[in-house]
PDB file of C-alpha atoms in Angstrom:
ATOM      1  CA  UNK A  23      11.910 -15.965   3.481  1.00 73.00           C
ATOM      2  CA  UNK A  24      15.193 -17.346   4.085  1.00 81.00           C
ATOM      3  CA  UNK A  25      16.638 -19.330   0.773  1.00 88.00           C
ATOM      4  CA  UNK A  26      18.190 -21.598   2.674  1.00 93.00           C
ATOM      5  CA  UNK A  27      16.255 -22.381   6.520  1.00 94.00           C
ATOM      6  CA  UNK A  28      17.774 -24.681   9.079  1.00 94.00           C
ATOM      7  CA  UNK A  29      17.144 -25.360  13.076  1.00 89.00           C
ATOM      8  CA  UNK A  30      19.989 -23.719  14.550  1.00 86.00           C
ATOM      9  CA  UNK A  31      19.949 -26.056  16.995  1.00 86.00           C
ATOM     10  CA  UNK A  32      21.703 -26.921  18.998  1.00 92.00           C
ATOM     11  CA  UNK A  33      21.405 -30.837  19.538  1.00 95.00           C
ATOM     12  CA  UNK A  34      22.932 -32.218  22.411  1.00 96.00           C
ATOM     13  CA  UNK A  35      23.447 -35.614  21.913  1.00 97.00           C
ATOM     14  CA  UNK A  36      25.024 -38.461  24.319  1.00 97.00           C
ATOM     15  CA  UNK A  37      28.066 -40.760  22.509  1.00 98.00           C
ATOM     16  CA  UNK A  38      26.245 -42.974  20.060  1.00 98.00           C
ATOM     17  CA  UNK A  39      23.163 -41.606  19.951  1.00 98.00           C
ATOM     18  CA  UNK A  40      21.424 -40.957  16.180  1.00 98.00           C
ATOM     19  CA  UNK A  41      20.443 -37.643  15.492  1.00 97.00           C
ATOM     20  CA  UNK A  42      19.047 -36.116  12.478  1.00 96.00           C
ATOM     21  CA  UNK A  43      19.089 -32.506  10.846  1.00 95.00           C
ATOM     22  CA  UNK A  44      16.309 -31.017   8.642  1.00 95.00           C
ATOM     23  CA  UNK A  45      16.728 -28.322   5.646  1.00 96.00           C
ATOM     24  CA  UNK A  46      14.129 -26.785   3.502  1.00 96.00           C
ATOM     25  CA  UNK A  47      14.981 -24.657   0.097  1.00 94.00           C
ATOM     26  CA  UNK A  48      12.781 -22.111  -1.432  1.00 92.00           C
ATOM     27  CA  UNK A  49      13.947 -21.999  -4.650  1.00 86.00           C
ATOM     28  CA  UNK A  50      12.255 -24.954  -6.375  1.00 85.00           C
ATOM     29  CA  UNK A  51      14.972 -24.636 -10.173  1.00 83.00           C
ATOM     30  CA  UNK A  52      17.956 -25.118  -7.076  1.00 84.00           C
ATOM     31  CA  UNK A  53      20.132 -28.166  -9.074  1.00 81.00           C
ATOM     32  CA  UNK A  54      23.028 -29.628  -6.283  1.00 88.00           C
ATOM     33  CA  UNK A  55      22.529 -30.114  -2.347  1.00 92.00           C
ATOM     34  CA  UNK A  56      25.582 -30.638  -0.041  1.00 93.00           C
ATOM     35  CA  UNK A  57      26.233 -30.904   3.397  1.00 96.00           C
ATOM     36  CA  UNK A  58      29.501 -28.725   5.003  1.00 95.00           C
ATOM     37  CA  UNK A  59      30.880 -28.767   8.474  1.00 96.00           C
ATOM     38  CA  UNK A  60      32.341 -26.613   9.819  1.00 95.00           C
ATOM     39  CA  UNK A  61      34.014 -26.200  12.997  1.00 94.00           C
ATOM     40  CA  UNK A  62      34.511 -23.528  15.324  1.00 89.00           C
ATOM     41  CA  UNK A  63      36.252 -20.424  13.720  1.00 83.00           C
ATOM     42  CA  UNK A  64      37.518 -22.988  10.783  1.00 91.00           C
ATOM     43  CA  UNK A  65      36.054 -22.988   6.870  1.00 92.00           C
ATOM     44  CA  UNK A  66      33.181 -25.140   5.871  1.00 93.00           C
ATOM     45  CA  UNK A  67      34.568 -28.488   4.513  1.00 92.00           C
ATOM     46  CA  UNK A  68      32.683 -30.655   2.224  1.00 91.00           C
ATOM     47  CA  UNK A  69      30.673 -33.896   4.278  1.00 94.00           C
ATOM     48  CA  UNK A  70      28.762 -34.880   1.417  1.00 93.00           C
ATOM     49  CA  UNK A  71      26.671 -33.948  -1.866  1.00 90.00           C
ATOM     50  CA  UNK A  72      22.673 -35.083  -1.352  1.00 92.00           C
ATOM     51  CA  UNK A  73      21.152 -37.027  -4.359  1.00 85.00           C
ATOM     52  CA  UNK A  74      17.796 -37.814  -4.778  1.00 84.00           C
ATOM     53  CA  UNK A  75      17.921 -41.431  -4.587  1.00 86.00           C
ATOM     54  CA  UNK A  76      19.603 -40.924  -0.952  1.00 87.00           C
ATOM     55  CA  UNK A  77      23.346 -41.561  -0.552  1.00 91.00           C
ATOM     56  CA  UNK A  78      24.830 -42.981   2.546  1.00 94.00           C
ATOM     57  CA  UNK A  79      29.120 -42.672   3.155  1.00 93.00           C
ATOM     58  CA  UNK A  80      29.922 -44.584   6.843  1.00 96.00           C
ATOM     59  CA  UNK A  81      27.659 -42.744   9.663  1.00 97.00           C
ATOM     60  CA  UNK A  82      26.143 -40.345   7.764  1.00 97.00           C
ATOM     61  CA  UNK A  83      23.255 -40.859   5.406  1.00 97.00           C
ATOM     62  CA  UNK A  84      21.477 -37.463   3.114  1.00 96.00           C
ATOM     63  CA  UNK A  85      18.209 -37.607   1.665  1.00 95.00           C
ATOM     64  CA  UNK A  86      16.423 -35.434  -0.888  1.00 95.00           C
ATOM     65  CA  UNK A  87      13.225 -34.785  -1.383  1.00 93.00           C
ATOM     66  CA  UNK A  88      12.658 -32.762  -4.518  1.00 92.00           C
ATOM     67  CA  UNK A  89       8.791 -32.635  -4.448  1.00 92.00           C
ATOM     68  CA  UNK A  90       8.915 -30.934  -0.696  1.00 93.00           C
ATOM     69  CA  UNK A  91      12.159 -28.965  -1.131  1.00 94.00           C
ATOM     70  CA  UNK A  92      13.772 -30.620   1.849  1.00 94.00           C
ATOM     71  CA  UNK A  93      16.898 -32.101   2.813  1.00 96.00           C
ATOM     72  CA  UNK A  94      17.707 -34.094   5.846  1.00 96.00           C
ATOM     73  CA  UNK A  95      20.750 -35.444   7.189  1.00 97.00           C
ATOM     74  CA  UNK A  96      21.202 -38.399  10.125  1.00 97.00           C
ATOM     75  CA  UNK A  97      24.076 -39.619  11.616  1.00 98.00           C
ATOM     76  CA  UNK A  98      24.527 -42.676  13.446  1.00 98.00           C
ATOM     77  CA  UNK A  99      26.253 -43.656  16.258  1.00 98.00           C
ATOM     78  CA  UNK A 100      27.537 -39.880  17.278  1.00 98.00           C
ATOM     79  CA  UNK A 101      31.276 -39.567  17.895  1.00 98.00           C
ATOM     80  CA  UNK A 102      32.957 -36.685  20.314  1.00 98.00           C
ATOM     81  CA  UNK A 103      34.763 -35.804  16.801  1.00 97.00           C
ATOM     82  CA  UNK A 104      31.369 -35.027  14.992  1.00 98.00           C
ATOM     83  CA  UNK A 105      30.249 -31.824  17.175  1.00 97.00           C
ATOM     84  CA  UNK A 106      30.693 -29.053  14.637  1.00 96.00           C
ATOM     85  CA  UNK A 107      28.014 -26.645  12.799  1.00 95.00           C
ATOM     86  CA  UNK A 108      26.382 -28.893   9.863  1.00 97.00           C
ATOM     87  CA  UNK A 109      25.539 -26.290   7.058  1.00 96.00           C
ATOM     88  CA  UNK A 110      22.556 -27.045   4.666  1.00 96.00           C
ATOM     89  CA  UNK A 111      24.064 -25.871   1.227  1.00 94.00           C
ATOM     90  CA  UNK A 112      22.207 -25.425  -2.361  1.00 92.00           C
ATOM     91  CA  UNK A 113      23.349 -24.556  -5.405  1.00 87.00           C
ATOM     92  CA  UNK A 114      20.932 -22.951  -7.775  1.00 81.00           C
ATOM     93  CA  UNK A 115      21.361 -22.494 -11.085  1.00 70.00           C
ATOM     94  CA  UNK A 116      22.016 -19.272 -12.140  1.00 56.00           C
ATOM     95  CA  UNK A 117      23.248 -18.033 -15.811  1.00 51.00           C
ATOM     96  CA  UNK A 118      27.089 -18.356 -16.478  1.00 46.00           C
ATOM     97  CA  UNK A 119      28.131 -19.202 -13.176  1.00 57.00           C
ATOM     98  CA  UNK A 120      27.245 -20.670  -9.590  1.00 74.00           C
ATOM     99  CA  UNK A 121      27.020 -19.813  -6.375  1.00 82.00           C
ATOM    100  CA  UNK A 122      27.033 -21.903  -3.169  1.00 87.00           C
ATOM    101  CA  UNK A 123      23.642 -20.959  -1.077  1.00 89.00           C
ATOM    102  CA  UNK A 124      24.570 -21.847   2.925  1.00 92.00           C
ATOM    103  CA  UNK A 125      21.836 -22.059   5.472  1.00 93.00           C
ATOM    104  CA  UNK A 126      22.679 -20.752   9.129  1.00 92.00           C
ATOM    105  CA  UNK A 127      24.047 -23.672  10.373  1.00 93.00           C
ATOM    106  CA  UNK A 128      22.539 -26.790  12.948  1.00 95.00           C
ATOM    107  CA  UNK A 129      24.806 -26.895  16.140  1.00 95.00           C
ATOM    108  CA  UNK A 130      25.385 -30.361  17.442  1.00 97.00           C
ATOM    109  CA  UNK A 131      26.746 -31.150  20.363  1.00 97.00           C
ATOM    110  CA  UNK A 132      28.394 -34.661  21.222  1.00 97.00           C
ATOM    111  CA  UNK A 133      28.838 -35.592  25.079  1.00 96.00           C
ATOM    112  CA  UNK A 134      30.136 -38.415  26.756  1.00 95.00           C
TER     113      UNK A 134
ATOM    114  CA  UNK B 467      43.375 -32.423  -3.849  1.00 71.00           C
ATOM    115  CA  UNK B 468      42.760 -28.483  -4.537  1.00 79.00           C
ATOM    116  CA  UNK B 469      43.914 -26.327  -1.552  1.00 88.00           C
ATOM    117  CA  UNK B 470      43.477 -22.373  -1.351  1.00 92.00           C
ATOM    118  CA  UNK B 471      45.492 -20.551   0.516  1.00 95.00           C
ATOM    119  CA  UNK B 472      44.222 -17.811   2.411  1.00 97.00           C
ATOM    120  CA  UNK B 473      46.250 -14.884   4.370  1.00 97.00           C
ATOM    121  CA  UNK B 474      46.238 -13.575   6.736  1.00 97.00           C
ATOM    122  CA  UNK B 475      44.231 -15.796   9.005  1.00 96.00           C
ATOM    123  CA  UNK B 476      43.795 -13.447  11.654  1.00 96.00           C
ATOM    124  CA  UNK B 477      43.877  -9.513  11.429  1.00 97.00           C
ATOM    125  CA  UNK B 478      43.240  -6.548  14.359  1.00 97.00           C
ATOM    126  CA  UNK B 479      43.824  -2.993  12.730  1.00 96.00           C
ATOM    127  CA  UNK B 480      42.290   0.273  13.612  1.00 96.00           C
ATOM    128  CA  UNK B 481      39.452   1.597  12.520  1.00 97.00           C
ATOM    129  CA  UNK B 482      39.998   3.765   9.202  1.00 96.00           C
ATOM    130  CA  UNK B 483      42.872   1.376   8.140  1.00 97.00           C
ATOM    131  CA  UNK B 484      42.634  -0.906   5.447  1.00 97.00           C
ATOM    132  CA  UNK B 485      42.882  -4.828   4.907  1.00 97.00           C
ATOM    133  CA  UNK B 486      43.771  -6.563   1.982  1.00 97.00           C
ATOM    134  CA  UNK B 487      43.562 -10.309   2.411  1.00 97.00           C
ATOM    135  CA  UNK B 488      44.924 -13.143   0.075  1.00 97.00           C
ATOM    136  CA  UNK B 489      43.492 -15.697  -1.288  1.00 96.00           C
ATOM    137  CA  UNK B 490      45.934 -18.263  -3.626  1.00 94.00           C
ATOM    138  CA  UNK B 491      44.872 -21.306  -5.752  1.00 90.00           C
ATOM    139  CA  UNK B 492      47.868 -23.492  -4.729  1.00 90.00           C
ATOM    140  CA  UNK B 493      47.646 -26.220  -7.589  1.00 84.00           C
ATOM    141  CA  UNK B 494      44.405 -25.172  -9.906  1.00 83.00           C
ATOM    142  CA  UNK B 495      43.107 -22.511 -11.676  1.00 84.00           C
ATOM    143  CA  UNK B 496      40.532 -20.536 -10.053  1.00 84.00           C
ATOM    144  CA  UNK B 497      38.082 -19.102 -13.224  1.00 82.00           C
ATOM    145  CA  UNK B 498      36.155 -17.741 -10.641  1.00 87.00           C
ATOM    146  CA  UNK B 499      36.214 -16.659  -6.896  1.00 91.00           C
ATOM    147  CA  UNK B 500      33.479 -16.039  -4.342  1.00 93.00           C
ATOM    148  CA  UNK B 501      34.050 -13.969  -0.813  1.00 96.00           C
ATOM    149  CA  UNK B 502      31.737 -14.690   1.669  1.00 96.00           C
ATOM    150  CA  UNK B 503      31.401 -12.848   5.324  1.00 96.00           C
ATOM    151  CA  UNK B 504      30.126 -14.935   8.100  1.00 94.00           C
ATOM    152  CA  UNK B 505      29.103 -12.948  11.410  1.00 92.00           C
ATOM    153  CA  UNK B 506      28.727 -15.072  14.665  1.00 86.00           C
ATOM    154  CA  UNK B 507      25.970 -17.901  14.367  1.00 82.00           C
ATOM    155  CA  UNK B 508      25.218 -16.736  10.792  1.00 87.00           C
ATOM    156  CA  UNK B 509      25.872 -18.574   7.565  1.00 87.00           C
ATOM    157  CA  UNK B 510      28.230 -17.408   5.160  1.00 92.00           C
ATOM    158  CA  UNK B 511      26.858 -14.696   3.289  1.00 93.00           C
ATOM    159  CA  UNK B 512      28.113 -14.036  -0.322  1.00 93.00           C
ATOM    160  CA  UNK B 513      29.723 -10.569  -0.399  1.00 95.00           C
ATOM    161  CA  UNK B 514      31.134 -10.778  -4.289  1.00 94.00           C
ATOM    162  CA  UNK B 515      31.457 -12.689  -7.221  1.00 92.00           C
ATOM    163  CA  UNK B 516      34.921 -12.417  -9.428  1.00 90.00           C
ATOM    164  CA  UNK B 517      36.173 -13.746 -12.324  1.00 84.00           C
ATOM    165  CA  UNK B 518      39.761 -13.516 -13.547  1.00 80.00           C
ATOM    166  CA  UNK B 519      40.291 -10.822 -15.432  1.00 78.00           C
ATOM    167  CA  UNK B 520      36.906  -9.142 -15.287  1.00 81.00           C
ATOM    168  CA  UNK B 521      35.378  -6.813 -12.644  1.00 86.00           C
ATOM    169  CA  UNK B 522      33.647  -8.606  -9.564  1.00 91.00           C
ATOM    170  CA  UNK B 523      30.216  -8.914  -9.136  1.00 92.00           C
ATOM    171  CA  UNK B 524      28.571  -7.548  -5.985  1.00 95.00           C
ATOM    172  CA  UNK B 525      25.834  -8.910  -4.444  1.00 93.00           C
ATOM    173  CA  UNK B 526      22.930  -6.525  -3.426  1.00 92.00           C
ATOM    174  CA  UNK B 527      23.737  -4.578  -0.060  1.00 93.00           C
ATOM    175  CA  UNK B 528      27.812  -4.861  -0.775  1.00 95.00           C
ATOM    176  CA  UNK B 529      28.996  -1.982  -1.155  1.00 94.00           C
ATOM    177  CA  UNK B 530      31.931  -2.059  -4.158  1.00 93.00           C
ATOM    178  CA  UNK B 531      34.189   1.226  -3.148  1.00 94.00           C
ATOM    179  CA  UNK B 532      34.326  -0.384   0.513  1.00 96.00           C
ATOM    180  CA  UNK B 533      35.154  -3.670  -0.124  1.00 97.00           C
ATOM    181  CA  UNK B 534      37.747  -3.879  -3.485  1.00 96.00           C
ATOM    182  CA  UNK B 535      38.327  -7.415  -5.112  1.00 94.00           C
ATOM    183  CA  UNK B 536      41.323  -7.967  -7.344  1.00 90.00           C
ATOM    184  CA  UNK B 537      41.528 -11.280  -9.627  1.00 87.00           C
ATOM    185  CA  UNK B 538      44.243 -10.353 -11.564  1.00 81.00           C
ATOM    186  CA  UNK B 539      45.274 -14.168 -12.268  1.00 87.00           C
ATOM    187  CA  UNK B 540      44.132 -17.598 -12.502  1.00 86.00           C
ATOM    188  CA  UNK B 541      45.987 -18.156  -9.127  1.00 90.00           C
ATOM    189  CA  UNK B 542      45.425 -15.024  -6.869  1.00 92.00           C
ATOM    190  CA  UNK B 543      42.288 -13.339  -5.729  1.00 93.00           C
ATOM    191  CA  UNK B 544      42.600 -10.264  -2.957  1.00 95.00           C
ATOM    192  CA  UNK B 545      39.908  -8.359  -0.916  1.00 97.00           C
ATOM    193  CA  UNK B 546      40.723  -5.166   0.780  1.00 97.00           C
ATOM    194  CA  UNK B 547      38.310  -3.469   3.145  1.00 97.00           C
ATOM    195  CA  UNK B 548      38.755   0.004   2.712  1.00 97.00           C
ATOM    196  CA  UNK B 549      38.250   2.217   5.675  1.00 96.00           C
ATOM    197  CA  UNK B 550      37.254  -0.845   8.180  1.00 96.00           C
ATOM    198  CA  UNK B 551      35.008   0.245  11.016  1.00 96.00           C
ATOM    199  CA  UNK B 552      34.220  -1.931  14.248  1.00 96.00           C
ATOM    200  CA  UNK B 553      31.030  -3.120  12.047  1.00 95.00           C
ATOM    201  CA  UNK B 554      33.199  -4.864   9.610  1.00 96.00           C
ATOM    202  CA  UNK B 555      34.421  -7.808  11.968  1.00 96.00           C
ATOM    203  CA  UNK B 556      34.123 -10.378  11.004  1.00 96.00           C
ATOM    204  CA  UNK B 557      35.127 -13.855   9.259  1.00 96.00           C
ATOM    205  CA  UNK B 558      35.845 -13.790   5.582  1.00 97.00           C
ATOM    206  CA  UNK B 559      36.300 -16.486   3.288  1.00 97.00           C
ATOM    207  CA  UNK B 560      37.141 -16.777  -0.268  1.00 96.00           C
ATOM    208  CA  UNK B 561      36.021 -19.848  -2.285  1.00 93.00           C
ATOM    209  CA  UNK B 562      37.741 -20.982  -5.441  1.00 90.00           C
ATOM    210  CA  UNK B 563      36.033 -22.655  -8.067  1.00 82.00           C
ATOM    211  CA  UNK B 564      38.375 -25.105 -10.038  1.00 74.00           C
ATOM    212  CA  UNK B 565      38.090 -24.883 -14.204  1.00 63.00           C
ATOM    213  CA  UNK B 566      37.899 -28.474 -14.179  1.00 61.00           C
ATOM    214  CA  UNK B 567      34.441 -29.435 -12.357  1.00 55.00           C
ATOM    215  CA  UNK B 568      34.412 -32.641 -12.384  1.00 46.00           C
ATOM    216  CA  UNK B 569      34.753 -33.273  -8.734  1.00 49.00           C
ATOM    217  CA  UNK B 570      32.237 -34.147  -5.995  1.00 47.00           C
ATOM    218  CA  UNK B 571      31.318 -30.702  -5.059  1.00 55.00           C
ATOM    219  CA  UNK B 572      31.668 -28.861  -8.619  1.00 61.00           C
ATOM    220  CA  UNK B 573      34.899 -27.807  -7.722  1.00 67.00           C
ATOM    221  CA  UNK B 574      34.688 -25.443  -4.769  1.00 84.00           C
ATOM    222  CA  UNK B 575      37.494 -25.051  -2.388  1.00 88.00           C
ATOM    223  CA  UNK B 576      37.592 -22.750   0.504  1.00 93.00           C
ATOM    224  CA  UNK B 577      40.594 -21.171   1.778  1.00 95.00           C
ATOM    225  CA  UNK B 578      40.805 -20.983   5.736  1.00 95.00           C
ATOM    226  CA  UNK B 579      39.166 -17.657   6.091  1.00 96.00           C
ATOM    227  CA  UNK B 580      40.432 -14.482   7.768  1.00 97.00           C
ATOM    228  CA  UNK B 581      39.672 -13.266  10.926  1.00 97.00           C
ATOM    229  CA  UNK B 582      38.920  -9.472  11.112  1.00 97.00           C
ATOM    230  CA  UNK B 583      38.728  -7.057  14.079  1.00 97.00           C
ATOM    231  CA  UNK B 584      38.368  -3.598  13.916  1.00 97.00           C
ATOM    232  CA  UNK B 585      39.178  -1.888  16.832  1.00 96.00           C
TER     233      UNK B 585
END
C-alpha cells in the first residue's frame, strides 16, 4: 500500500466550477499535511499546510481528518490559472530528521 | 523568502557519461538536503537524505555508487549520476531544509529541478 494514495485524476472542470480532491495516509504517527502544486515540468510549490480544525486561505479550503487518515482539498470558483498537479504531502515523524511524503499527484484541468 | 538554486535545469548527455547537478541555498543554511526523482505522472520519490558534513542517507532501492551526493557546506549540495543510462531520465529535485523551522512548511524549499535525458 501506497503511503501516500491520491485520484490521479484528472478533473476537468468548466471556469468557476468547485471541485474537490481526496487524500488518504497510511501511516497513522504522520504529524504535518500540506498541499503542493506543481505545474508542468516546474517544482512543487507550497499551496497550503492542512490543520485539523480546517484552514481556509481565498479559494482554497483543506480539511483533516485524523480519525480516518484523510485529507481533502476544495477549491472554489476554478480559475484558468489553477490547472496544475495538486500533490497530497505528509510528513511523518521519523527520528532526527524529516522527510516530505508526496502522493502521485490529482490532475485538474480548468476550461473556459 | 528562502530560494534554492538548482543547476543545470535541463541536461542531455550520453549514456555512460556522468551528471553532477547543483543545488545552492541562496540566503539560508541548508542542515539538511533531500533529492527526489520524479518519473512522468509519478510523485516525487525520495532518492537520498544528506546532511552537511556527514554521509547521505539512501533510501531503500537507491543505489549509493550510482548516484553520489556531496554536502560539503551549509550552502551547496551536488548529485552526480555516475554512468547514466536511458533508465535514469528523469526529473530531479533537491529540497533544502532551512535550520530555522519556524516557517509555514517546516522550512522546505525546493530548487527548480533538473531535467535529465540520457540518450
Amino acid at each position: 500500500r501506497k503511503e501516500v494514495e491520491q485520484d490521479p485524476g484528472p478533473f476537468n472542470v468548466p471556469e468557476g466550477a468547485t471541485v474537490a480532491f481526496n487524500c488518504t495516509y497510511s501511516n497513522s504517527a504522520s504529524q504535518s499535511f500540506f498541499w503542493y502544486r506543481q505545474d508542468c515540468r516546474k517544482e512543487p510549490k507550497l499551496l497550503m499546510s492542512v490543520y485539523s480544525s480546517g484552514n481556509e486561505d481565498g479559494r482554497f479550503t483543506a480539511q483533516l481528518n485524523r480519525a480516518s487518515q484523510y485529507i481533502s482539498l476544495l477549491i472554489r470558483d476554478s480559475k484558468l490559472s489553477d490547472s496544475a498537479t495538486y500533490l497530497c504531502v505528509v510528513l511523518p515523524l521519523l527520528g532526527g530528521y524529516n522527510k516530505l511524503i508526496f502522493g502521485a499527484g490529482t490532475r485538474l484541468a480548468v476550461h473556459p | 523568502g528562502a530560494v534554492v538554486s538548482q543547476h543545470p535545469s535541463r541536461v542531455i548527455c550520453k549514456s555512460g557519461t556522468s551528471v553532477k547537478i547543483e543545488c545552492r541555498s541562496l540566503d539560508f543554511q541548508a542542515t539538511t538536503m533531500f533529492w527526489y526523482r520524479q518519473f512522468p505522472k509519478q510523485s516525487l520519490m525520495l532518492m537520498a537524505t544528506s546532511n552537511e558534513g556527514s554521509k547521505a542517507t539512501y533510501e531503500q532501492g537507491v543505489e549509493k555508487d550510482k548516484f553520489l551526493i556531496n554536502h560539503a557546506s551549509l550552502t551547496l549540495s551536488t548529485l552526480t549520476v555516475t554512468s547514466a543510462h536511458p533508465e535514469d531520465s528523469s526529473f530531479y529535485i533537491c529540497s533544502a531544509r532551512d535550520r530555522q523551522t519556524g516557517t509555514s512548511n517546516y522550512g522546505y524549499t525546493f530548487g527548480s529541478g533538473t531535467r535529465l535525458t540520457v540518450v
